[in-house]
Amino acid sequence: MTFHDLAYDAGKTDFQRKAEVIGVGREGELLEVAMGPQHPSTHGVFRMDVVLDGETVVKLKPVFGYLHRNHEKIAENTSYLGSMPYTDRLDYFCSLTNNWAYALSVEKLAGLQVPERAEYIRLITAELTRVLNHTCLAGFLLQDMGALGTPLMYAFREREKILDLIESLTGARMMCNYMRFGGCRCDLPAGWLDAAKKVVAEYPRFLDEFETLLSGNEILMARTQGVGKLSAELAINAGITGPMLRASGVDYDLRKVDNYGIYSRYPFRVPLGSHGDVYDRYMIRMLEMRESLKILEPALKDIPEGPVVDPKAKLRGFRPKAGEAYGRIETPKGELGFYLISDGSPNPYRYRVRPPSLINLTILEDMCLGQTVADAIVTLGSVDIVLGEVDR
Amino acid sequence: METLEQIKARAEATVPGAQLSVVKNDSPCAQHSLLVDVEHAYVVAQFLRDDPQLRLDYCSNVTGVDFLDAELSEKVKVKKVVDGVEKEVEEVKKTKRAGYLEVVYHLYSMSLKHGPVILRQRTPGRADPVKVASLTPLWRSAEFQEREVFDLYGVLFDGHPDLRRILMWDGFKDYPMRKDYREPDDYEYEPTPHDEVLEKAKAHLPKQEVKA
Amino acid sequence: MDDGLRNELSKQGVVVVKLEELYNWGRKNSVWPLSFGLACCAIEMMAASMARYDLSRFGAEVFRPSPRQADLMIVAGTVTKKMAPQVVRLYNQMPEPKYVIAMGACAISGGPFKQGYNVLKGIDRYIPVDVHIPGCPPRPEALIHAFMTLQRKIDAQKLTGPDRARHLNAELPSEFPVPLFGEHDLVPTKNPNVWEPAVVVR
């Protein structure tokens, strides 16, 4: 077989790496496997070109673009508000946090203020989304490890409860299109807060159940501990964000660093890992869900009455002054940023999404080298990618 | 954090010959940026990363921007003698600006938790070859994003270890995010009343006989 | 045999069916879909097979990862031009009889992403589609409705005669040409044997 001359490995040639792993003279025994784009464990249409020596991964190249649906180009041809529904479809598990990131960027660009009640609704929906995403991820991760069906069933059972809340608030299960520049689209429906309180109060019971079954499970520990290790230095240099970064022990949570929204009013801890392996990434997400519930509980009580949208914010004929802004928030996957350049026209001149899933994949090869192919799949599962955001 | 002017002054002192200028941003968030010439971009970026006061160890976002050739009109007040009286008259002054491609880097510091410092590189023109310095050897996070800028804008990154198309297929010839890109004509009928789309769809309409 | 006599016989415990009915009854109640998710709609497809919506009530919970074992392809999500050849190839690899559900606006026509340069404006440009479900994304109930529509369609298929089902008619193709990557677009941009642009009368 032939090696592509494509590799990147901090100063080492492909040949050197190959020789290190398998020894000179055995290159002909390597096997090249294209995993994906249609593969049950790649979370969508993601493709990895893997070179295997027996079961060991010698080289791994991610291939993107199978879901490149030109979000940025379309957004440059529509109005600012017209792009809001498209942000839902970036990371289709967390449309509400995507909405928030975009609304925040446009608010920075145009200098809009958000009323108090809307800030509360944003915080509540964002944290619900975080819980929803991490629950589903745990199910998918277990599925990648071979626990077919059951954990995912449990996760989707809980997901439906949160989706019911989101649906009664926004009218859609997944594609919410809820936030507006300077607030939110509509107020909470009657009885929503009580329903949300009930879901939040019952959620720890599910987490306890899930963790009793899994967190101390010997098979899970054997499959995840010491697998896919990532050092803190490499994680920072490669721009890893979100739970993956914190699992490597770097204390960087935009909710604390940027203090956007009203997060400073609620004390919560940022869980940190120490090994940077798949088990830490799993546990960080479990702990983050509990912290999110700690934020949600008082926030649902404190929410004040008032308007949900800035009366000065224009819906029609919205034309920010020429300039640019970069806004970012901590979504469940990591730092989601929107970089907007305005030239004073109704459409953004440049509209750029900073996708956390794509950038978290930068070091996928470094994490997988020298492991078996089954561990590579678990490592990919722990990165938590959604292809809508990776390829946009 | 220091102001951008201070950073610029220190960078100019550390990197001799670097041509830096501050690009003003008029929006309320006032995120001004630092324009650096392509030859010294790598060294300046290295200074920003390693300087103990800045320590911008985290390159968050890499963006390509396309600016077409444009005619800028500026209102200038000119003193003129009108009917024997000297008056201040506004005149529109037109200047031609050659198009260029720009690559924007948003830098933050994870260890000191400050930022952003925005770094820009500009190419002299839009025609080939459009080269800027790759910052991937400094920040791995730029690897895929610079590949994306290459794929969609056609900017070549000098020093990038693996510069291939990332989103489109390898045989693809165009740079689709450029402002003058024309997408393939595969519309047939679009029910939304966008004028441009209807114009495109006309090519596919069957020719109708003109009724008398 | 008329319906009256058949009713009488079934009262006596004798069930009389035509071979065609028995064959179709068996097929329609054990449709095996290909576990093939493209985008957002795939999540709703999974939700449909999970606890609350429980697709197994319709005999269709056996999602197979291999096209060789599947007989229903749910095109769930945006088909990009980079992905379209793979979709057609997967369809070609499925054994007959095979069916296609185009789930969501993107798979039908490109949907909200229709104006994208890399988005295929509907999967029916390359392969024949049996059931279209609109929505962005369609709810799991909508997918269940599509399943029931497909079951009715299978139930009505003929085994013999000139209008017999496609998989029994050797003259009709079961594989379709895979498009190639061109310099600006896919080559060809559509399969004229499957799809022609809609004629708009104004």
Short mmCIF file of C-alpha atoms in Angstrom, two decimals, chain B residues 2-151:
data_model
loop_
_atom_site.label_atom_id
_atom_site.label_comp_id
_atom_site.label_asym_id
_atom_site.label_seq_id
_atom_site.Cartn_x
_atom_site.Cartn_y
_atom_site.Cartn_z
CA GLU B 2 -2.81 46.86 27.45
CA THR B 3 -4.43 48.95 24.77
CA LEU B 4 -3.89 48.05 21.16
CA GLU B 5 -1.63 51.10 20.67
CA GLN B 6 0.66 49.89 23.46
CA ILE B 7 0.79 46.39 22.01
CA LYS B 8 1.58 47.86 18.62
CA ALA B 9 4.39 50.00 20.02
CA ARG B 10 5.94 47.08 21.86
CA ALA B 11 5.62 44.78 18.86
CA GLU B 12 7.29 47.36 16.63
CA ALA B 13 10.12 47.68 19.15
CA THR B 14 10.58 43.91 19.37
CA VAL B 15 10.21 43.08 15.68
CA PRO B 16 12.27 45.54 13.64
CA GLY B 17 10.81 46.37 10.27
CA ALA B 18 7.29 45.19 11.02
CA GLN B 19 4.62 47.40 9.54
CA LEU B 20 1.73 47.50 11.94
CA SER B 21 -1.33 49.67 11.90
CA VAL B 22 -4.50 49.79 13.95
CA VAL B 23 -7.75 49.22 12.06
CA LYS B 24 -10.56 51.10 13.76
CA ASN B 25 -13.91 49.47 14.36
CA ASP B 26 -16.87 51.85 14.59
CA SER B 27 -19.37 49.42 16.11
CA PRO B 28 -20.36 49.86 19.80
CA CYS B 29 -18.25 46.90 20.92
CA ALA B 30 -15.11 48.71 19.66
CA GLN B 31 -13.02 45.62 18.95
CA HIS B 32 -10.17 47.29 17.09
CA SER B 33 -7.70 45.17 15.24
CA LEU B 34 -4.05 45.13 14.32
CA LEU B 35 -3.06 44.96 10.65
CA VAL B 36 0.29 43.34 10.07
CA ASP B 37 2.28 42.96 6.86
CA VAL B 38 2.60 39.46 5.47
CA GLU B 39 6.41 39.24 5.78
CA HIS B 40 6.48 39.91 9.51
CA ALA B 41 3.15 38.31 10.46
CA TYR B 42 4.72 35.15 11.78
CA VAL B 43 7.24 36.92 13.98
CA VAL B 44 4.70 39.37 15.32
CA ALA B 45 2.30 36.53 16.08
CA GLN B 46 5.10 34.69 17.85
CA PHE B 47 5.72 37.79 19.95
CA LEU B 48 2.03 38.02 20.83
CA ARG B 49 1.99 34.38 21.86
CA ASP B 50 5.18 34.34 23.91
CA ASP B 51 5.23 37.79 25.48
CA PRO B 52 4.75 37.30 29.25
CA GLN B 53 2.31 40.19 29.57
CA LEU B 54 0.10 39.07 26.70
CA ARG B 55 0.51 35.27 26.45
CA LEU B 56 -2.14 34.92 23.75
CA ASP B 57 -1.89 31.15 23.78
CA TYR B 58 -5.32 30.51 22.28
CA CYS B 59 -6.16 31.31 18.67
CA SER B 60 -9.91 31.12 18.66
CA ASN B 61 -11.07 32.00 15.20
CA VAL B 62 -9.61 32.35 11.71
CA THR B 63 -11.75 34.12 9.13
CA GLY B 64 -11.25 34.87 5.49
CA VAL B 65 -12.84 38.02 4.11
CA ASP B 66 -13.11 39.07 0.50
CA PHE B 67 -13.16 42.72 -0.51
CA LEU B 68 -13.89 43.41 -4.14
CA ASP B 69 -12.54 46.31 -6.15
CA ALA B 70 -14.60 49.22 -5.01
CA GLU B 71 -15.10 52.90 -5.51
CA LEU B 72 -15.14 54.63 -2.16
CA SER B 73 -16.97 57.89 -1.95
CA GLU B 74 -16.03 60.25 0.84
CA LYS B 75 -17.56 63.60 1.67
CA VAL B 76 -14.89 66.24 1.92
CA LYS B 77 -15.35 69.86 2.89
CA VAL B 78 -13.62 72.09 0.41
CA LYS B 79 -13.28 75.86 0.48
CA LYS B 80 -14.43 77.31 -2.78
CA VAL B 81 -15.13 80.69 -4.10
CA VAL B 82 -18.77 80.76 -5.09
CA ASP B 83 -20.11 83.99 -6.55
CA GLY B 84 -17.11 85.87 -5.23
CA VAL B 85 -17.65 84.66 -1.63
CA GLU B 86 -15.50 81.99 -0.05
CA LYS B 87 -17.72 79.17 1.23
CA GLU B 88 -17.28 75.71 2.63
CA VAL B 89 -18.84 73.30 0.20
CA GLU B 90 -19.21 69.54 0.59
CA GLU B 91 -17.82 67.58 -2.28
CA VAL B 92 -17.90 63.86 -2.88
CA LYS B 93 -14.37 62.63 -3.37
CA LYS B 94 -14.10 59.32 -5.11
CA THR B 95 -11.15 57.00 -4.70
CA LYS B 96 -10.65 53.63 -6.28
CA ARG B 97 -9.60 50.81 -4.01
CA ALA B 98 -8.13 47.63 -5.36
CA GLY B 99 -9.74 44.51 -4.01
CA TYR B 100 -7.94 42.31 -1.54
CA LEU B 101 -8.41 39.24 0.60
CA GLU B 102 -8.01 39.42 4.32
CA VAL B 103 -7.41 36.79 6.98
CA VAL B 104 -8.51 37.69 10.51
CA TYR B 105 -7.24 35.92 13.63
CA HIS B 106 -8.98 36.28 17.00
CA LEU B 107 -6.46 35.67 19.76
CA TYR B 108 -7.25 35.11 23.42
CA SER B 109 -5.27 34.11 26.44
CA MET B 110 -6.38 31.09 28.38
CA SER B 111 -3.75 31.48 31.08
CA LEU B 112 -4.39 35.17 31.74
CA LYS B 113 -8.04 35.07 30.65
CA HIS B 114 -8.05 38.20 28.53
CA GLY B 115 -8.63 39.08 24.94
CA PRO B 116 -9.43 39.40 22.15
CA VAL B 117 -6.50 40.77 20.23
CA ILE B 118 -7.46 40.74 16.57
CA LEU B 119 -4.73 40.29 14.00
CA ARG B 120 -5.27 40.84 10.28
CA GLN B 121 -3.21 39.98 7.25
CA ARG B 122 -3.99 41.41 3.84
CA THR B 123 -2.99 40.22 0.41
CA PRO B 124 -1.97 42.83 -2.15
CA GLY B 125 -4.66 41.80 -4.62
CA ARG B 126 -7.27 39.20 -5.41
CA ALA B 127 -5.54 37.58 -8.38
CA ASP B 128 -3.19 34.63 -7.98
CA PRO B 129 -0.99 34.11 -6.14
CA VAL B 130 -2.54 35.41 -2.94
CA LYS B 131 -0.18 34.45 -0.16
CA VAL B 132 -0.17 35.13 3.54
CA ALA B 133 1.87 33.61 6.34
CA SER B 134 0.43 30.55 8.01
CA LEU B 135 0.16 30.71 11.78
CA THR B 136 -0.53 26.97 12.17
CA PRO B 137 3.00 26.25 13.44
CA LEU B 138 2.22 28.61 16.33
CA TRP B 139 -1.37 27.60 17.02
CA ARG B 140 -2.59 24.17 15.96
CA SER B 141 -6.16 25.42 16.16
CA ALA B 142 -5.57 27.35 12.94
CA GLU B 143 -4.87 24.16 11.00
CA PHE B 144 -8.37 23.29 9.82
CA GLN B 145 -9.54 26.88 9.74
CA GLU B 146 -6.71 27.99 7.46
CA ARG B 147 -7.46 25.03 5.24
CA GLU B 148 -11.05 26.20 5.13
CA VAL B 149 -9.99 29.72 4.13
CA PHE B 150 -7.82 28.20 1.41
CA ASP B 151 -10.70 26.05 0.24
#
